[in-house]
Coordinates of C-alpha atoms (C1' of nucleotides) and ligand atoms in Angstrom, one line a residue:
Chain A
M236 CA 68.3 227.6 -115.7
S237 CA 66.4 224.6 -117.0
P238 CA 62.7 224.4 -116.4
A239 CA 62.9 222.5 -113.2
A240 CA 60.2 220.6 -111.4
R241 CA 59.0 223.5 -109.4
N242 CA 55.5 223.3 -110.6
S243 CA 52.3 221.3 -111.1
P244 CA 53.2 217.9 -112.6
G245 CA 53.1 218.2 -116.3
L246 CA 53.5 221.9 -116.4
S247 CA 57.1 222.8 -116.0
S248 CA 57.9 219.7 -118.1
D249 CA 56.1 221.3 -121.0
S250 CA 57.7 223.9 -123.2
A251 CA 56.3 227.3 -123.6
S252 CA 55.3 226.3 -127.1
V253 CA 53.4 223.3 -126.0
Q254 CA 51.7 225.5 -123.3
D255 CA 50.7 228.1 -125.9
Y256 CA 49.3 225.5 -128.4
V257 CA 47.2 223.8 -125.7
K258 CA 46.0 227.1 -124.4
V259 CA 45.0 228.4 -127.9
I260 CA 43.2 225.1 -128.7
Y261 CA 41.2 225.6 -125.5
A262 CA 40.5 229.3 -126.1
F263 CA 39.2 228.5 -129.5
T264 CA 36.2 226.7 -128.1
E265 CA 35.6 228.7 -125.0
W266 CA 33.1 231.1 -126.5
Q267 CA 32.1 229.1 -129.6
D268 CA 32.0 225.5 -130.6
K269 CA 33.5 225.2 -134.0
P270 CA 36.0 222.5 -134.8
V271 CA 39.6 223.5 -134.3
T272 CA 41.4 223.3 -137.6
M273 CA 45.1 223.3 -138.3
T274 CA 44.7 226.4 -140.4
A275 CA 42.9 228.3 -137.6
L276 CA 45.6 227.3 -135.1
A277 CA 48.3 228.4 -137.5
A278 CA 46.7 231.8 -138.0
R279 CA 46.2 232.4 -134.3
L280 CA 49.7 231.3 -133.4
K281 CA 51.3 233.1 -136.3
V282 CA 53.1 230.0 -137.5
A283 CA 53.2 228.0 -140.7
N284 CA 50.6 225.3 -141.2
S285 CA 53.3 222.6 -141.3
S286 CA 54.5 223.7 -137.9
V287 CA 51.1 223.1 -136.5
T288 CA 51.0 219.7 -138.0
E289 CA 54.2 218.8 -136.3
M290 CA 53.4 220.3 -133.0
V291 CA 50.0 218.7 -132.9
R292 CA 51.7 215.3 -133.4
K293 CA 53.8 216.1 -130.4
L294 CA 50.8 217.1 -128.3
V295 CA 49.3 213.7 -129.3
D296 CA 52.5 212.0 -128.2
L297 CA 52.4 213.8 -124.9
G298 CA 48.8 212.7 -124.4
L299 CA 47.5 216.3 -124.5
A300 CA 45.5 216.1 -127.7
N301 CA 43.6 213.7 -129.9
H302 CA 43.9 214.0 -133.6
K303 CA 43.1 211.9 -136.6
P304 CA 44.9 213.1 -139.8
Y305 CA 42.9 215.6 -141.8
N306 CA 40.5 216.1 -138.9
P307 CA 40.1 218.8 -136.3
V308 CA 42.1 218.8 -133.0
E309 CA 40.7 218.1 -129.6
L310 CA 42.2 218.3 -126.2
T311 CA 42.4 215.2 -124.0
P312 CA 41.2 215.6 -120.4
E313 CA 44.9 215.9 -119.6
G314 CA 45.3 218.6 -122.2
L315 CA 42.3 220.5 -120.9
R316 CA 43.8 220.4 -117.5
L317 CA 47.0 221.9 -118.7
A318 CA 45.1 224.5 -120.8
L319 CA 43.0 225.6 -117.8
L320 CA 46.2 226.0 -115.7
M321 CA 47.7 228.2 -118.4
V322 CA 44.5 230.2 -118.7
R323 CA 44.5 230.7 -115.0
R324 CA 48.0 232.0 -115.1
H325 CA 47.4 234.2 -118.0
R326 CA 44.2 235.8 -116.5
L327 CA 45.5 236.2 -113.0
L328 CA 48.6 237.9 -114.4
E329 CA 46.5 240.3 -116.4
T330 CA 44.4 241.0 -113.4
Y331 CA 47.4 241.5 -111.2
L332 CA 49.0 243.9 -113.6
V333 CA 45.9 246.0 -113.8
H334 CA 45.0 246.0 -110.1
E335 CA 48.4 246.1 -108.5
L336 CA 50.7 247.8 -111.1
G337 CA 48.4 250.3 -112.8
Y338 CA 48.4 248.7 -116.3
G339 CA 45.5 249.6 -118.6
W340 CA 43.4 246.6 -119.8
D341 CA 44.7 247.1 -123.3
E342 CA 48.3 246.8 -122.1
V343 CA 48.4 243.5 -120.2
H344 CA 47.9 240.9 -122.8
N345 CA 51.4 240.7 -124.3
E346 CA 53.1 240.9 -120.9
A347 CA 50.9 238.0 -119.6
E348 CA 51.5 236.0 -122.8
L349 CA 55.2 235.8 -121.9
L350 CA 55.0 235.7 -118.1
E351 CA 52.5 232.8 -118.0
H352 CA 55.3 230.4 -119.0
T353 CA 57.7 231.6 -116.4
V354 CA 55.8 232.2 -113.2
S355 CA 55.7 229.4 -110.6
D356 CA 52.6 228.0 -109.1
T357 CA 53.6 229.6 -105.8
L358 CA 53.8 233.1 -107.4
V359 CA 50.4 232.6 -109.1
D360 CA 48.8 231.5 -105.9
R361 CA 50.2 234.5 -104.0
M362 CA 49.0 236.9 -106.7
S363 CA 45.6 235.3 -106.5
A364 CA 45.5 235.7 -102.8
R365 CA 46.7 239.3 -102.9
L366 CA 43.8 240.0 -105.3
G367 CA 41.3 238.2 -103.1
H368 CA 40.9 235.3 -105.5
P369 CA 39.2 237.1 -108.3
D370 CA 36.9 235.1 -110.6
R371 CA 37.3 237.1 -113.8
D372 CA 40.1 239.0 -115.5
P373 CA 40.1 242.6 -116.6
H374 CA 38.3 241.6 -119.8
G375 CA 35.6 239.6 -118.0
D376 CA 37.1 236.2 -118.9
P377 CA 36.6 233.8 -116.1
I378 CA 39.6 232.7 -114.1
P379 CA 39.8 228.9 -113.5
S380 CA 40.4 227.9 -109.9
A381 CA 43.6 226.3 -108.9
D382 CA 42.0 222.8 -109.1
G383 CA 41.1 223.3 -112.8
T384 CA 37.5 224.3 -112.6
I385 CA 36.1 227.1 -114.7
E386 CA 32.7 228.7 -114.6
L387 CA 31.6 230.4 -117.9
P388 CA 29.2 233.2 -117.4
A389 CA 26.1 232.9 -119.4
A390 CA 26.9 235.9 -121.6
H391 CA 26.0 236.5 -125.2
V392 CA 27.4 238.5 -128.0
L393 CA 26.1 242.1 -127.9
S394 CA 24.8 241.9 -131.4
T395 CA 22.3 239.1 -130.4
L396 CA 20.7 241.3 -127.8
D397 CA 17.0 241.8 -128.6
E398 CA 15.8 245.3 -129.4
G399 CA 14.7 247.2 -126.3
H400 CA 16.4 244.7 -124.0
Q401 CA 19.0 245.6 -121.5
G402 CA 22.2 243.8 -120.3
R403 CA 25.5 244.5 -118.6
V404 CA 28.8 244.1 -120.3
A405 CA 30.2 240.8 -119.1
R406 CA 33.1 240.3 -121.4
I407 CA 35.2 242.0 -124.0
S408 CA 37.5 240.1 -126.4
D409 CA 41.0 241.2 -125.6
A410 CA 42.2 240.5 -129.1
N411 CA 42.3 244.1 -130.2
P412 CA 44.0 246.6 -127.9
H413 CA 42.8 249.5 -130.0
L414 CA 39.2 248.4 -129.5
L415 CA 39.8 248.1 -125.7
R416 CA 41.2 251.6 -125.7
Y417 CA 38.3 253.0 -127.6
L418 CA 35.9 251.4 -125.1
S419 CA 37.8 252.9 -122.2
D420 CA 37.6 256.3 -123.9
E421 CA 33.8 255.8 -124.3
E422 CA 33.6 254.8 -120.6
I423 CA 32.4 251.4 -121.4
R424 CA 33.8 248.8 -119.1
L425 CA 32.8 245.6 -117.3
D426 CA 29.3 245.8 -115.8
T427 CA 28.4 248.9 -117.8
A428 CA 24.6 248.8 -118.6
V429 CA 23.8 248.6 -122.3
T430 CA 20.4 248.7 -123.9
M431 CA 19.9 247.6 -127.5
L432 CA 18.1 250.3 -129.5
G433 CA 18.3 248.7 -132.9
R434 CA 20.2 248.4 -136.1
K435 CA 20.4 251.1 -138.6
P436 CA 18.9 250.1 -142.0
F437 CA 20.7 248.2 -144.7
G438 CA 23.3 246.4 -142.6
G439 CA 24.2 249.6 -140.7
A440 CA 25.7 249.9 -137.3
L441 CA 24.0 248.8 -134.1
T442 CA 22.7 251.6 -131.9
V443 CA 22.9 251.1 -128.2
Q444 CA 22.1 253.1 -125.1
V445 CA 25.0 253.2 -122.8
G446 CA 24.6 253.6 -119.0
S447 CA 21.4 253.4 -117.0
G448 CA 20.9 255.9 -114.2
G449 CA 21.9 259.6 -114.7
R450 CA 24.0 260.1 -117.7
V451 CA 22.8 258.0 -120.6
R452 CA 24.2 258.2 -124.1
E453 CA 23.5 256.7 -127.4
L454 CA 26.3 255.1 -129.4
D455 CA 26.7 253.5 -132.8
L456 CA 28.8 250.3 -132.8
G457 CA 30.7 248.9 -135.7
D458 CA 30.6 245.3 -136.6
E459 CA 33.9 244.3 -135.0
L460 CA 32.9 246.1 -131.9
A461 CA 29.5 244.5 -131.6
A462 CA 31.1 241.1 -132.1
S463 CA 33.7 241.7 -129.4
V464 CA 31.4 242.7 -126.6
W465 CA 29.4 240.1 -124.6
V466 CA 26.5 241.1 -122.4
M467 CA 24.7 239.3 -119.6
T468 CA 21.0 239.9 -119.3
E469 CA 19.6 240.5 -115.8
G470 CA 18.4 237.6 -113.8
R471 CA 20.1 234.8 -115.7
H472 CA 23.1 233.5 -113.9
E473 CA 23.3 229.8 -114.8
G474 CA 26.7 229.6 -116.5
C475 CA 28.3 226.3 -117.1
T476 CA 31.0 224.5 -115.2
L477 CA 33.8 222.7 -116.8
E478 CA 35.7 220.3 -114.7
K479 CA 39.2 218.9 -115.1
S480 CA 39.7 215.4 -116.4
Chain B
M46 CA 55.0 235.0 -129.0
S47 CA 58.4 235.9 -130.3
P48 CA 60.6 238.2 -128.2
A49 CA 59.4 241.4 -129.8
A50 CA 60.9 244.8 -129.7
R51 CA 59.1 245.9 -126.5
N52 CA 62.3 246.6 -124.6
S53 CA 65.5 248.4 -124.4
P54 CA 67.4 248.1 -127.6
G55 CA 69.6 245.1 -127.5
L56 CA 67.7 243.5 -124.7
S57 CA 64.7 241.7 -126.2
S58 CA 66.8 240.8 -129.2
D59 CA 69.1 238.7 -127.0
S60 CA 68.1 235.2 -126.0
A61 CA 67.7 234.2 -122.4
S62 CA 71.0 232.3 -122.6
V63 CA 72.9 235.3 -123.9
Q64 CA 71.4 237.3 -121.1
D65 CA 72.4 234.8 -118.5
Y66 CA 76.0 234.4 -119.7
V67 CA 76.5 238.2 -119.8
K68 CA 75.0 238.5 -116.3
V69 CA 77.2 235.7 -114.9
I70 CA 80.3 237.2 -116.4
Y71 CA 79.5 240.5 -114.8
A72 CA 78.6 238.9 -111.4
F73 CA 81.9 237.1 -111.4
T74 CA 83.8 240.3 -110.9
E75 CA 81.3 242.3 -108.9
W76 CA 82.8 241.4 -105.5
Q77 CA 86.2 240.1 -106.6
D78 CA 88.6 240.8 -109.4
K79 CA 89.7 237.5 -110.7
P80 CA 89.9 236.7 -114.4
V81 CA 86.8 235.1 -115.7
T82 CA 87.8 231.7 -117.1
M83 CA 85.8 229.4 -119.3
T84 CA 85.8 226.7 -116.7
A85 CA 84.5 229.0 -114.1
L86 CA 81.7 230.1 -116.3
A87 CA 80.8 226.5 -117.2
A88 CA 80.7 225.6 -113.5
R89 CA 78.5 228.6 -112.6
L90 CA 76.1 228.0 -115.6
K91 CA 76.0 224.2 -115.1
V92 CA 77.0 223.7 -118.7
A93 CA 79.8 221.9 -120.5
N94 CA 83.1 223.8 -121.2
S95 CA 82.6 223.4 -124.9
S96 CA 79.2 225.1 -124.6
V97 CA 80.8 228.1 -123.0
T98 CA 83.4 228.3 -125.8
E99 CA 80.7 228.4 -128.4
M100 CA 78.5 230.9 -126.6
V101 CA 81.4 233.2 -125.8
R102 CA 82.2 233.2 -129.5
K103 CA 78.6 234.3 -130.0
L104 CA 78.9 237.0 -127.4
V105 CA 82.0 238.3 -129.3
D106 CA 80.0 238.3 -132.5
L107 CA 77.3 240.2 -130.8
G108 CA 79.8 242.8 -129.6
L109 CA 79.0 241.9 -126.0
A110 CA 82.4 240.4 -125.0
N111 CA 86.0 240.4 -125.9
H112 CA 87.9 237.2 -125.9
K113 CA 91.2 236.0 -127.3
P114 CA 91.5 232.2 -127.5
Y115 CA 92.8 230.6 -124.3
N116 CA 92.4 233.8 -122.4
P117 CA 89.8 235.0 -119.9
V118 CA 86.6 236.7 -121.1
E119 CA 85.7 240.3 -120.6
L120 CA 82.6 242.3 -121.2
T121 CA 82.6 245.1 -123.7
P122 CA 80.9 248.4 -122.6
E123 CA 77.9 247.1 -124.6
G124 CA 78.0 243.8 -122.7
L125 CA 78.3 245.6 -119.3
R126 CA 75.3 247.7 -120.2
L127 CA 73.3 244.6 -120.9
A128 CA 74.6 242.9 -117.8
L129 CA 73.6 245.8 -115.6
L130 CA 70.1 245.8 -117.1
M131 CA 69.8 242.1 -116.3
V132 CA 71.1 242.6 -112.8
R133 CA 68.7 245.4 -112.3
R134 CA 65.8 243.2 -113.4
H135 CA 66.9 240.3 -111.2
R136 CA 67.4 242.3 -108.1
L137 CA 64.2 244.3 -108.5
L138 CA 62.3 241.1 -109.0
E139 CA 63.7 239.6 -105.9
T140 CA 62.9 242.7 -103.9
Y141 CA 59.4 242.9 -105.2
L142 CA 58.7 239.3 -104.4
V143 CA 59.9 239.8 -100.8
H144 CA 58.3 243.1 -100.1
E145 CA 55.0 242.7 -102.1
L146 CA 54.3 239.0 -102.2
G147 CA 55.7 237.7 -98.9
Y148 CA 58.5 235.6 -100.2
G149 CA 61.4 234.7 -98.0
W150 CA 64.8 235.9 -99.0
D151 CA 65.8 232.3 -99.6
E152 CA 63.0 231.7 -102.0
V153 CA 63.3 234.4 -104.5
H154 CA 66.4 233.6 -106.5
N155 CA 65.1 230.9 -108.8
E156 CA 61.9 232.7 -109.5
A157 CA 63.8 235.8 -110.4
E158 CA 66.3 233.8 -112.5
L159 CA 63.5 232.9 -114.9
L160 CA 61.3 236.0 -114.7
E161 CA 64.3 238.3 -115.5
H162 CA 64.2 237.2 -119.1
T163 CA 60.5 237.8 -119.5
V164 CA 59.5 241.0 -117.8
S165 CA 59.3 244.1 -119.9
D166 CA 61.1 247.3 -119.1
T167 CA 57.7 248.8 -118.3
L168 CA 57.0 246.2 -115.7
V169 CA 60.4 246.5 -114.1
D170 CA 60.0 250.3 -113.8
R171 CA 56.5 249.9 -112.3
M172 CA 57.8 247.5 -109.7
S173 CA 60.7 249.8 -108.9
A174 CA 58.3 252.7 -108.5
R175 CA 56.0 250.7 -106.3
L176 CA 58.9 249.8 -104.1
G177 CA 60.1 253.4 -103.9
H178 CA 63.1 252.8 -106.1
P179 CA 65.1 250.7 -103.7
D180 CA 68.8 250.7 -104.0
R181 CA 69.6 247.2 -102.8
D182 CA 67.9 243.8 -103.0
P183 CA 67.0 241.5 -100.1
H184 CA 70.5 240.1 -100.0
G185 CA 72.1 243.6 -99.9
D186 CA 73.2 243.5 -103.5
P187 CA 73.0 247.0 -105.1
I188 CA 70.3 247.6 -107.7
P189 CA 71.6 249.4 -110.8
S190 CA 69.6 252.4 -111.8
A191 CA 67.5 252.3 -115.0
D192 CA 70.3 254.2 -116.8
G193 CA 72.9 251.6 -116.0
T194 CA 74.7 253.0 -113.1
I195 CA 75.5 250.9 -110.0
E196 CA 77.0 251.9 -106.7
L197 CA 78.9 249.2 -104.9
P198 CA 78.8 249.6 -101.1
A199 CA 82.2 249.5 -99.5
A200 CA 81.6 246.2 -97.7
H201 CA 84.2 243.5 -96.8
V202 CA 83.9 239.8 -96.2
L203 CA 83.1 239.2 -92.5
S204 CA 86.2 237.0 -92.0
T205 CA 88.4 240.1 -92.7
L206 CA 86.9 242.1 -89.9
D207 CA 89.5 242.9 -87.3
E208 CA 89.2 241.5 -83.8
G209 CA 87.1 243.7 -81.6
H210 CA 85.8 245.7 -84.4
Q211 CA 82.1 246.1 -85.2
G212 CA 80.2 246.3 -88.5
R213 CA 76.8 245.9 -89.9
V214 CA 75.7 243.2 -92.3
A215 CA 75.7 244.8 -95.7
R216 CA 75.4 241.8 -98.0
I217 CA 74.9 238.1 -97.9
S218 CA 75.7 235.9 -100.9
D219 CA 72.4 234.5 -102.2
A220 CA 74.1 231.4 -103.6
N221 CA 73.0 229.0 -100.8
P222 CA 69.4 229.1 -99.7
H223 CA 70.1 226.9 -96.7
L224 CA 72.6 229.4 -95.5
L225 CA 70.1 232.2 -95.9
R226 CA 67.4 230.2 -94.0
Y227 CA 69.9 229.6 -91.2
L228 CA 70.7 233.2 -90.9
S229 CA 67.0 234.1 -90.8
D230 CA 66.6 231.6 -88.0
E231 CA 69.5 233.2 -86.1
E232 CA 67.9 236.5 -86.7
I233 CA 70.8 237.8 -88.7
R234 CA 69.7 240.0 -91.5
L235 CA 70.8 243.1 -93.4
D236 CA 72.0 245.9 -91.0
T237 CA 72.3 243.5 -88.1
A238 CA 75.3 244.6 -86.0
V239 CA 78.1 242.2 -85.7
T240 CA 81.3 242.4 -83.6
M241 CA 84.3 240.2 -84.3
L242 CA 85.4 238.4 -81.2
G243 CA 88.1 236.2 -82.8
R244 CA 89.0 232.9 -84.3
K245 CA 89.0 229.6 -82.3
P246 CA 92.5 228.1 -82.4
F247 CA 93.9 225.8 -85.0
G248 CA 91.7 227.0 -87.9
G249 CA 88.6 226.9 -85.9
A250 CA 85.3 228.8 -86.4
L251 CA 85.0 232.5 -86.2
T252 CA 83.2 233.8 -83.1
V253 CA 81.2 236.9 -83.4
Q254 CA 78.9 238.9 -81.2
V255 CA 75.5 239.5 -82.8
G256 CA 73.3 242.5 -82.1
S257 CA 74.2 245.7 -80.3
G258 CA 71.7 247.1 -77.9
G259 CA 69.6 244.8 -75.6
R260 CA 69.8 241.2 -76.6
V261 CA 73.4 240.3 -77.6
R262 CA 74.5 236.8 -78.4
E263 CA 77.7 235.1 -79.3
L264 CA 77.8 232.8 -82.3
D265 CA 80.3 230.6 -84.0
L266 CA 80.4 230.8 -87.8
G267 CA 81.6 228.1 -90.1
D268 CA 83.9 228.9 -93.0
E269 CA 81.3 229.0 -95.7
L270 CA 79.2 231.3 -93.6
A271 CA 82.0 233.7 -92.8
A272 CA 82.8 233.9 -96.5
S273 CA 79.2 234.6 -97.4
V274 CA 78.6 237.6 -95.2
W275 CA 79.8 241.0 -96.0
V276 CA 80.0 243.8 -93.4
M277 CA 80.3 247.5 -93.6
T278 CA 82.2 249.3 -90.9
E279 CA 80.7 252.4 -89.5
G280 CA 81.6 255.7 -91.0
R281 CA 82.9 254.5 -94.3
H282 CA 80.5 255.1 -97.1
E283 CA 82.6 255.7 -100.2
G284 CA 81.6 252.9 -102.4
C285 CA 82.5 252.9 -106.0
T286 CA 80.4 253.8 -109.0
L287 CA 80.4 252.0 -112.3
E288 CA 79.0 253.7 -115.3
K289 CA 77.5 252.3 -118.5
S290 CA 79.6 252.3 -121.7
Chain C
dT215 C1' 31.4 210.1 -161.1
dG216 C1' 35.2 212.5 -161.4
dC217 C1' 37.8 217.1 -161.0
dG218 C1' 40.0 220.8 -158.9
dG219 C1' 41.0 223.7 -155.3
dA220 C1' 41.7 223.9 -150.3
dA221 C1' 43.4 221.8 -146.3
dT222 C1' 46.8 219.0 -144.5
dT223 C1' 50.9 216.4 -144.3
dT224 C1' 55.6 215.2 -145.6
dC225 C1' 60.2 216.5 -146.7
dG226 C1' 64.5 218.8 -146.5
dG227 C1' 66.5 222.7 -144.1
dC228 C1' 67.8 226.2 -140.7
dA229 C1' 68.9 228.4 -136.0
dT230 C1' 69.7 227.8 -131.1
dA231 C1' 71.9 225.7 -127.5
dC232 C1' 73.2 222.0 -125.6
dC233 C1' 76.6 217.4 -125.2
dT234 C1' 80.8 214.0 -125.5
dA235 C1' 85.0 212.8 -127.2
dA236 C1' 89.0 214.1 -129.5
dA237 C1' 92.4 217.5 -130.7
dT238 C1' 95.1 221.5 -129.4
dT239 C1' 97.3 225.0 -126.7
dT240 C1' 99.4 226.6 -122.6
dA241 C1' 101.9 227.0 -118.5
dC242 C1' 104.7 225.2 -115.0
dA243 C1' 107.9 222.0 -113.0
dA244 C1' 111.6 219.0 -113.4
Chain D
dT266 C1' 114.4 223.0 -122.3
dT267 C1' 111.0 219.9 -122.4
dG268 C1' 107.2 217.0 -120.8
dT269 C1' 102.9 216.8 -119.2
dA270 C1' 98.6 217.8 -117.1
dA271 C1' 95.0 221.2 -117.2
dA272 C1' 92.4 224.4 -119.8
dT273 C1' 90.4 225.3 -124.0
dT274 C1' 88.8 224.6 -128.6
dT275 C1' 87.1 221.7 -132.4
dA276 C1' 84.4 218.1 -134.4
dG277 C1' 80.4 215.5 -134.8
dG278 C1' 75.7 214.9 -132.9
dT279 C1' 71.1 215.6 -130.5
dA280 C1' 66.6 218.0 -129.4
dT281 C1' 63.3 221.9 -130.3
dG282 C1' 60.6 224.6 -133.2
dC283 C1' 60.3 226.8 -136.8
dC284 C1' 60.2 227.5 -142.3
dG285 C1' 59.0 226.8 -147.6
dA286 C1' 58.0 223.7 -151.2
dA287 C1' 56.2 219.5 -152.7
dA288 C1' 53.2 215.7 -152.1
dT289 C1' 48.8 214.0 -150.5
dT290 C1' 44.1 213.8 -149.1
dC291 C1' 39.5 215.4 -149.0
dC292 C1' 35.2 217.4 -150.4
dG293 C1' 31.8 219.7 -152.9
dC294 C1' 30.2 220.6 -157.4
dA295 C1' 29.7 220.0 -162.2
Ligands
LIG141 MN1 52.2 232.5 -124.1
LIG142 MN1 42.2 238.6 -120.7
LIG143 MN1 68.3 233.8 -115.7
LIG144 MN1 69.9 238.8 -104.7

DNA sequence: TGCGGAATTTCGGCATACCTAAATTTACAA
DNA sequence: TTGTAAATTTAGGTATGCCGAAATTCCGCA
């Protein structure tokens, strides 16, 4: 079966590869703001640098990206629109698998990575409806709405939390399943309260207090862990809204 | 993401095309027993004859099919195993979409045709469990078990039903969505009782009585329709079992 | 100011899965 | 038996996406 015109314009017409490239380019700047280099894309996509060069040229031809030779890549409004649609699919799929089919939050990423290219808009919408139109996925990543709007929570990396201050877990990078499993085991999940106690001397681990009410624990966090967890401090709720095109 | 080894041996290693060819070869002989010709495959797959020749050679190389030049194709036990796994995926997906996500039985085929190549064994098994391990899909087609066993109901094409005899709808070909929608509108679905009244003279339409208890109707069926509906006469329940390898 | 290493692009190739047009083989009918 | 039309295969090509190796470009530092 050929990818027919059963979806949003400029969605089913794009190959799975194009979809993944665009999505990765977007994801690169969702929580940071560094320039997106060819090498970085190659590493993330597990592909040779030369392959990225070629595909980026294609993205430019398709009007999805802007690129001047030897410079970083940027999405066009058109590319951003496609990226947000793909991100929506990916995150809704993850959420659906966790809430409706009993997956663990460390098990859903690969499944969603493939399914996102195959599900129809109809299916995505039905899953969203079934879930009550959730606004974040199991890892706390915001789910773009069907019209291509996304609202980023005003969360910060845990390691930047000031000593003595408290926050709630708002997001956890889903890059490392082992890390996710560890956090589950430690009963740290979205919205878990965390208080920064301080850093052990000489570049040591961060120490945090986990939980708020009854059972409170202290926990040392390694560097990767501290860099993978985002927290939201109470009160603040601004966030920032990205619109399509 | 490359098709990794997250599935049954010899499943994720096969391309979507290989999976579709094998599945179509199987489907061809599920309800009939004619030799599977190149031309028939080409027509069903909407592909040039020469493409089929090439791909069949590949299937032979992969040990999935037997083929002597200018002769019909047959699946090897290995090929049958793969085909039944694909059929299981396809039919469970259709069933899931209908029962859990509100799809109509005329809307699920294309969606399943794509998803079947992308879902993991784990996902299929969870869907099956969620559905209570159903043994037939929305069109009455039997769902192979996870170990590759399928039980074909002893159904016959409606047009072969003897005059005056009654049966229940056991299967409807899902080839034509319009036909499925028409049957829904006429409130004919699986297990609906049907009694053969006879054929209008001079090659005319079949006339059947639909329903059994209270509201009974007469209905004329065109040729395509009569050939697309299978019925099971009461009492008989033998069926036949196909095993893997 | 120019050098050298890193990043990027270019080049030639490979695998998959298609296609059209041109053989080739087969089967059946005269 | 032989011709011929249909079915099938072969040959030559295209489009995607990927690769490694070889150029090229860039940038910071001596
Ligand atoms: Mn993907
Ligand atoms: Mn996620
Ligand atoms: Mn398919
Ligand atoms: Mn079906």
